[in-house]
GROMACS .gro file of N, CA, C and O in nm:
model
  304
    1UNK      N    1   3.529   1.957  -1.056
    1UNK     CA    2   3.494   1.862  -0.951
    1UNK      C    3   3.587   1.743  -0.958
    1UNK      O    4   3.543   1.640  -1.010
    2UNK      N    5   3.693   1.745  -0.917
    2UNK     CA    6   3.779   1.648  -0.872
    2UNK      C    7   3.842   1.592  -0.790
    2UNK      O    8   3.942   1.638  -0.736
    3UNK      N    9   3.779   1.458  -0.764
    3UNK     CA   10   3.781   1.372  -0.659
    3UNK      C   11   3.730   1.417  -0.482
    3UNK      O   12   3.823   1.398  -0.402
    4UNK      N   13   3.643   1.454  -0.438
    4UNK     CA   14   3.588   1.508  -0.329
    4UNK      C   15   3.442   1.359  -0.336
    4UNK      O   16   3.392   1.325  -0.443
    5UNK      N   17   3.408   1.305  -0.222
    5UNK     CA   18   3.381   1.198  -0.184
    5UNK      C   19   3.268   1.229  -0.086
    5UNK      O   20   3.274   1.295   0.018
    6UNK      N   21   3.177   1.177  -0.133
    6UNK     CA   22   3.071   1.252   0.006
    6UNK      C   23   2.985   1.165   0.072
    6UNK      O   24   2.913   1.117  -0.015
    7UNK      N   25   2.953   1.116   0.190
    7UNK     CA   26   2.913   0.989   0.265
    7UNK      C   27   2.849   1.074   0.398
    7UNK      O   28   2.898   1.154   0.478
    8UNK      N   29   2.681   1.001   0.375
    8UNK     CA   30   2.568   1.069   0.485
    8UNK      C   31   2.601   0.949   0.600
    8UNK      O   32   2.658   0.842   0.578
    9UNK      N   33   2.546   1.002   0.736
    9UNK     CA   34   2.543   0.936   0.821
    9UNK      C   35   2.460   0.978   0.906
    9UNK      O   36   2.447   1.094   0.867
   10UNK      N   37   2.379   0.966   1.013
   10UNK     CA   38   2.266   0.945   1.082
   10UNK      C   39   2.160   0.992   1.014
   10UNK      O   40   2.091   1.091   1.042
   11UNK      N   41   2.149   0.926   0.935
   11UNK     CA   42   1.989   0.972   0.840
   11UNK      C   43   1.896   0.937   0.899
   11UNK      O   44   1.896   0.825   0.949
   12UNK      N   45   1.779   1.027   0.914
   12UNK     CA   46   1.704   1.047   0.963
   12UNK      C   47   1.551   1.086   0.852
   12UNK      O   48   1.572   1.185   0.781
   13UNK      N   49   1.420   1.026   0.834
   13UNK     CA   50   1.319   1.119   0.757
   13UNK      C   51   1.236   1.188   0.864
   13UNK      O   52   1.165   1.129   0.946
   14UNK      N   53   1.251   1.307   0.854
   14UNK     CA   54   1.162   1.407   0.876
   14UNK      C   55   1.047   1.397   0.829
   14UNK      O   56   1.040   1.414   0.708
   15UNK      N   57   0.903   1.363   0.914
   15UNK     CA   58   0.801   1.318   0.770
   15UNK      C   59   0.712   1.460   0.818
   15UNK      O   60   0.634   1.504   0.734
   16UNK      N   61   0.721   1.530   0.946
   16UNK     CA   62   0.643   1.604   0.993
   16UNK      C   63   0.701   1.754   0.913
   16UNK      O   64   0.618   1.842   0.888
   17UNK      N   65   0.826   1.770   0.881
   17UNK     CA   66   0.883   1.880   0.813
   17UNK      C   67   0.900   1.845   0.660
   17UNK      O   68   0.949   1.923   0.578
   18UNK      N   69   0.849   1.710   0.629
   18UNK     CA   70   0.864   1.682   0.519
   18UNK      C   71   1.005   1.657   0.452
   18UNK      O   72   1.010   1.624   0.334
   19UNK      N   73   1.078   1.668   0.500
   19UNK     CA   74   1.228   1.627   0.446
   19UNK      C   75   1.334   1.536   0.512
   19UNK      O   76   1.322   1.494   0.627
   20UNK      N   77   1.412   1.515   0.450
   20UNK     CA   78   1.517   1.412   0.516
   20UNK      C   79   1.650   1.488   0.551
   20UNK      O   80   1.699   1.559   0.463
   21UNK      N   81   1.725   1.477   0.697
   21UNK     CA   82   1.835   1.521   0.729
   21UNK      C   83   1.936   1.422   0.777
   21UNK      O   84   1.933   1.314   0.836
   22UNK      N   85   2.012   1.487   0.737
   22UNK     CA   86   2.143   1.426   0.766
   22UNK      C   87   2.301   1.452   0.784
   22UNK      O   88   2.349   1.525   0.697
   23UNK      N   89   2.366   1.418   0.857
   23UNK     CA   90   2.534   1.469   0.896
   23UNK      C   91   2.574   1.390   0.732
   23UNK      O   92   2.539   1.284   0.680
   24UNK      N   93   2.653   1.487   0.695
   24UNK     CA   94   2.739   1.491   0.573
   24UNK      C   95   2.886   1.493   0.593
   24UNK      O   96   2.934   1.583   0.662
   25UNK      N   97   2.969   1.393   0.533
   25UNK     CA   98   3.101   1.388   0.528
   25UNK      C   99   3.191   1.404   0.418
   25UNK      O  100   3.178   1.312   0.337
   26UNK      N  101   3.277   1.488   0.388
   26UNK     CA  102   3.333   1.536   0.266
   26UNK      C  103   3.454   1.464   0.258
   26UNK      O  104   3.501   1.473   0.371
   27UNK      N  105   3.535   1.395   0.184
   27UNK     CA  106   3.620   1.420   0.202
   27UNK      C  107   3.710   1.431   0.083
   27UNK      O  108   3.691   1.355  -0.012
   28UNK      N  109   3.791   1.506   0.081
   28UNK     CA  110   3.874   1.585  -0.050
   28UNK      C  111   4.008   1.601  -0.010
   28UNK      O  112   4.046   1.700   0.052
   29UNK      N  113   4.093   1.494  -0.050
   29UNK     CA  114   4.232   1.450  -0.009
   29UNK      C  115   4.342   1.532  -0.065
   29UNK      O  116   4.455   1.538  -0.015
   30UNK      N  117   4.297   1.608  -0.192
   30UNK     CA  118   4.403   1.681  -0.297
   30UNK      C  119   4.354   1.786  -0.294
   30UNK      O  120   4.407   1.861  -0.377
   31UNK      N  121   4.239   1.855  -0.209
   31UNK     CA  122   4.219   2.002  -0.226
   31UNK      C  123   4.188   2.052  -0.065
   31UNK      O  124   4.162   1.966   0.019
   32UNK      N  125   4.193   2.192  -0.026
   32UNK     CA  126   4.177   2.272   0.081
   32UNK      C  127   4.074   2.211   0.103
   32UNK      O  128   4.086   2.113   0.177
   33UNK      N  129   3.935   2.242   0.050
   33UNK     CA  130   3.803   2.201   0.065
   33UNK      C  131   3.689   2.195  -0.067
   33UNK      O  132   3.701   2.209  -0.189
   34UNK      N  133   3.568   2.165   0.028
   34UNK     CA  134   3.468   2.156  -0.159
   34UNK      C  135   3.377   2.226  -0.119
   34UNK      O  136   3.333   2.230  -0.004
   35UNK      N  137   3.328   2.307  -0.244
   35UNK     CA  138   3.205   2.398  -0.209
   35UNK      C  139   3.121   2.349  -0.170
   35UNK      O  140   3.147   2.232  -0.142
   36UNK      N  141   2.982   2.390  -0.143
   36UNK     CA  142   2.897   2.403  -0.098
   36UNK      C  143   2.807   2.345  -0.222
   36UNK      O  144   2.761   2.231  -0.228
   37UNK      N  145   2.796   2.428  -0.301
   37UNK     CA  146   2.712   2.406  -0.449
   37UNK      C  147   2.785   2.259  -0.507
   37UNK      O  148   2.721   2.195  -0.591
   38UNK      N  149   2.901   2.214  -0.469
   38UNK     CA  150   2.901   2.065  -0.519
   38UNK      C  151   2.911   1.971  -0.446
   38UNK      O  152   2.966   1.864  -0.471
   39UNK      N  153   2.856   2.005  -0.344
   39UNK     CA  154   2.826   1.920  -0.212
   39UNK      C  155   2.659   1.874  -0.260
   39UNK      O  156   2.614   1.764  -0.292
   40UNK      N  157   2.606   1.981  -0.251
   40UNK     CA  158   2.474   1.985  -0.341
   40UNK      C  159   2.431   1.914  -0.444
   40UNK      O  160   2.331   1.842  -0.438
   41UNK      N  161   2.505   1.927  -0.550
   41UNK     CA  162   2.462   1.834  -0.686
   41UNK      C  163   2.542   1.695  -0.621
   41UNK      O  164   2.598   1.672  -0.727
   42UNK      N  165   2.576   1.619  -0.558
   42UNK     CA  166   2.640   1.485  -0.528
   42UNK      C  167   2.509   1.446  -0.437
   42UNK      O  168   2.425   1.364  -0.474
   43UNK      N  169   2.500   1.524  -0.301
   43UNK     CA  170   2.363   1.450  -0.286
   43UNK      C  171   2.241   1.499  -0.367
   43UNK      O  172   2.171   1.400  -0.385
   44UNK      N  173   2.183   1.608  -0.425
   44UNK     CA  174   2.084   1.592  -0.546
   44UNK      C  175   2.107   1.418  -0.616
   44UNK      O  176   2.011   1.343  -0.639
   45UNK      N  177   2.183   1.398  -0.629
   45UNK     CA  178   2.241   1.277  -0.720
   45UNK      C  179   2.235   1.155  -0.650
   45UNK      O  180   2.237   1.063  -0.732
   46UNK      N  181   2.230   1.124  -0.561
   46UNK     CA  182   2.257   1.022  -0.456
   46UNK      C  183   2.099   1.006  -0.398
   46UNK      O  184   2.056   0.893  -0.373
   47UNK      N  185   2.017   1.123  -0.378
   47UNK     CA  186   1.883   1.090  -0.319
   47UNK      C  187   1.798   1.090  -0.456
   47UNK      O  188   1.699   1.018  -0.460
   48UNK      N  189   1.834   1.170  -0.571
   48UNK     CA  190   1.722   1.144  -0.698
   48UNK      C  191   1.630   1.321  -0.643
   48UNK      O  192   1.507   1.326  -0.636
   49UNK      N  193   1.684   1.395  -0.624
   49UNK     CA  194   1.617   1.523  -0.555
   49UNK      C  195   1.642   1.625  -0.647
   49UNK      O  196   1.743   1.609  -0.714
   50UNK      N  197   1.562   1.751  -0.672
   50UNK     CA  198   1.638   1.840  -0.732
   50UNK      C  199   1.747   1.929  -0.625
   50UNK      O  200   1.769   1.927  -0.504
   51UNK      N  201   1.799   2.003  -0.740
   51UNK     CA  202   1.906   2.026  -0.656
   51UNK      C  203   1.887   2.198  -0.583
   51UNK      O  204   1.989   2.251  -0.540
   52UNK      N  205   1.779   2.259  -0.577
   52UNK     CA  206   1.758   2.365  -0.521
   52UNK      C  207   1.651   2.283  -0.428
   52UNK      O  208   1.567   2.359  -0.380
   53UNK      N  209   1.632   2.124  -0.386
   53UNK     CA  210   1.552   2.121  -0.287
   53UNK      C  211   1.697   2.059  -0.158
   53UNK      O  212   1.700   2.008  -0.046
   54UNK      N  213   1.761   2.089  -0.227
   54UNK     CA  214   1.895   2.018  -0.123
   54UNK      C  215   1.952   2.151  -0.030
   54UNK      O  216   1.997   2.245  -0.094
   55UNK      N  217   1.950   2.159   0.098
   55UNK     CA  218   1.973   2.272   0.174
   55UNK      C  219   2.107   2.232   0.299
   55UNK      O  220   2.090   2.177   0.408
   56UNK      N  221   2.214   2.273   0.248
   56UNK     CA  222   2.409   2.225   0.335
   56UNK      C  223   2.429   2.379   0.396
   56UNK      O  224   2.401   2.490   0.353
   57UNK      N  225   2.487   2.333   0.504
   57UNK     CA  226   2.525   2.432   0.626
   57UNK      C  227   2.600   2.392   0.719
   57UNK      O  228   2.596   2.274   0.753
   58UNK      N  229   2.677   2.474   0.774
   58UNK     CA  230   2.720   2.437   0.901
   58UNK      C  231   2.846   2.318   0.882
   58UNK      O  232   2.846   2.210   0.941
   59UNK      N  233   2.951   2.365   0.784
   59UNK     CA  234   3.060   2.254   0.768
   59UNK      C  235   3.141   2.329   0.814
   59UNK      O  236   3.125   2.450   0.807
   60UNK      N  237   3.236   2.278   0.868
   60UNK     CA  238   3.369   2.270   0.981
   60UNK      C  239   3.510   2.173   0.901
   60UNK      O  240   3.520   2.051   0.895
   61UNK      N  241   3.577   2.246   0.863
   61UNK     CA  242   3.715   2.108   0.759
   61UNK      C  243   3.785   2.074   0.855
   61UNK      O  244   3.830   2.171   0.916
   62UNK      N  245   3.828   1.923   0.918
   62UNK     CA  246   3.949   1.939   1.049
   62UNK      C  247   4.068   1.969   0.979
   62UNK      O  248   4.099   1.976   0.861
   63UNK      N  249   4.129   1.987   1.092
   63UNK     CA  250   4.262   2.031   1.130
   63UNK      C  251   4.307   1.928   1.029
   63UNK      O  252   4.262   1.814   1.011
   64UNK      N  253   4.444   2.017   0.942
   64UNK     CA  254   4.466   1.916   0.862
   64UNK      C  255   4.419   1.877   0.752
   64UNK      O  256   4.465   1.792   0.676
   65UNK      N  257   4.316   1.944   0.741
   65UNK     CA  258   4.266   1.916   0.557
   65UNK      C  259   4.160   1.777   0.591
   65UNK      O  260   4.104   1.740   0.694
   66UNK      N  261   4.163   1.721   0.441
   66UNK     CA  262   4.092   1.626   0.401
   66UNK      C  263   3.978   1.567   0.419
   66UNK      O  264   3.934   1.467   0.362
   67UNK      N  265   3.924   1.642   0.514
   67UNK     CA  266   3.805   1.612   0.556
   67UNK      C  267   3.675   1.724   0.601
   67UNK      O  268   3.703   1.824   0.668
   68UNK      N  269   3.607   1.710   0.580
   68UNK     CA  270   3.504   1.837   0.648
   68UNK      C  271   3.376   1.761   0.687
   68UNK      O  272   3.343   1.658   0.627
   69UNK      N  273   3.314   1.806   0.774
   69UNK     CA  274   3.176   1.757   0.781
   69UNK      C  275   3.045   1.862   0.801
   69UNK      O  276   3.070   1.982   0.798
   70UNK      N  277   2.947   1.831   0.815
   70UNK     CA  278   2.837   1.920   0.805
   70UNK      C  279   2.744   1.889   0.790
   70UNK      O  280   2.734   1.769   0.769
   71UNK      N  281   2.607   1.977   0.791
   71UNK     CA  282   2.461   1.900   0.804
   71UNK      C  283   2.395   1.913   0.673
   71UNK      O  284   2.442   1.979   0.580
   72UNK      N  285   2.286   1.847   0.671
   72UNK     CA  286   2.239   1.868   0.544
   72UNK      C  287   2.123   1.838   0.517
   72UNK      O  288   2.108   1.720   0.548
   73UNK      N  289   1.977   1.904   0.453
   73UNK     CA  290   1.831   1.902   0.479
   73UNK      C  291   1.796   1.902   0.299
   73UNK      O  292   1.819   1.987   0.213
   74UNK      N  293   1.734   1.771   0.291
   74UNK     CA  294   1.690   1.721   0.129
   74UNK      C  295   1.494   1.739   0.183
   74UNK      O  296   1.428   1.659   0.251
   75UNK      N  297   1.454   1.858   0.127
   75UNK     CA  298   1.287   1.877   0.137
   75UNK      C  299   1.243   1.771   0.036
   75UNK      O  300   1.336   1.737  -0.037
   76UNK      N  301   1.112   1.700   0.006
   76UNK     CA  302   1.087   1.677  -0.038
   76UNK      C  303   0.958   1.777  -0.145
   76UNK      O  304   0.904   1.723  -0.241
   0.00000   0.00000   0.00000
């Protein structure tokens, strides 16, 4: 895990589904892209969640590298 940077934006709590969602931003300047599973343990880490309640999908890297974004559902 080196150097990949990860920053939520329109957070939202879900109180009726019980969880919190949110657009996820990656960004990883020295590599193709970042998995999935360490997308995961950064927000596990950032909300205080375990990390099989953290659920990422749906990332897209632009053109060009360094960046990817995607959604992301922390159940409580």
């Amino acid at each position: 895990m080196d150097s990949i940077t990860v920053r939520t934006r329109q957070f939202l709590t879900n109180r009726l589904l019980a969880r919190k969602q949110m657009v996820v931003d990656v960004l990883h300047p020295t590599r193709a892209n970042a998995s999935k599973d360490e997308v995961r343990d950064k927000l596990a880490a950032m909300y205080k969640a375990p990390k099989d309640n953290v659920i990422c999908f749906g990332f897209r890297t632009q053109f060009g590298g360094g960046k990817t974004t995607g959604f992301a559902l922390i159940y409580d």
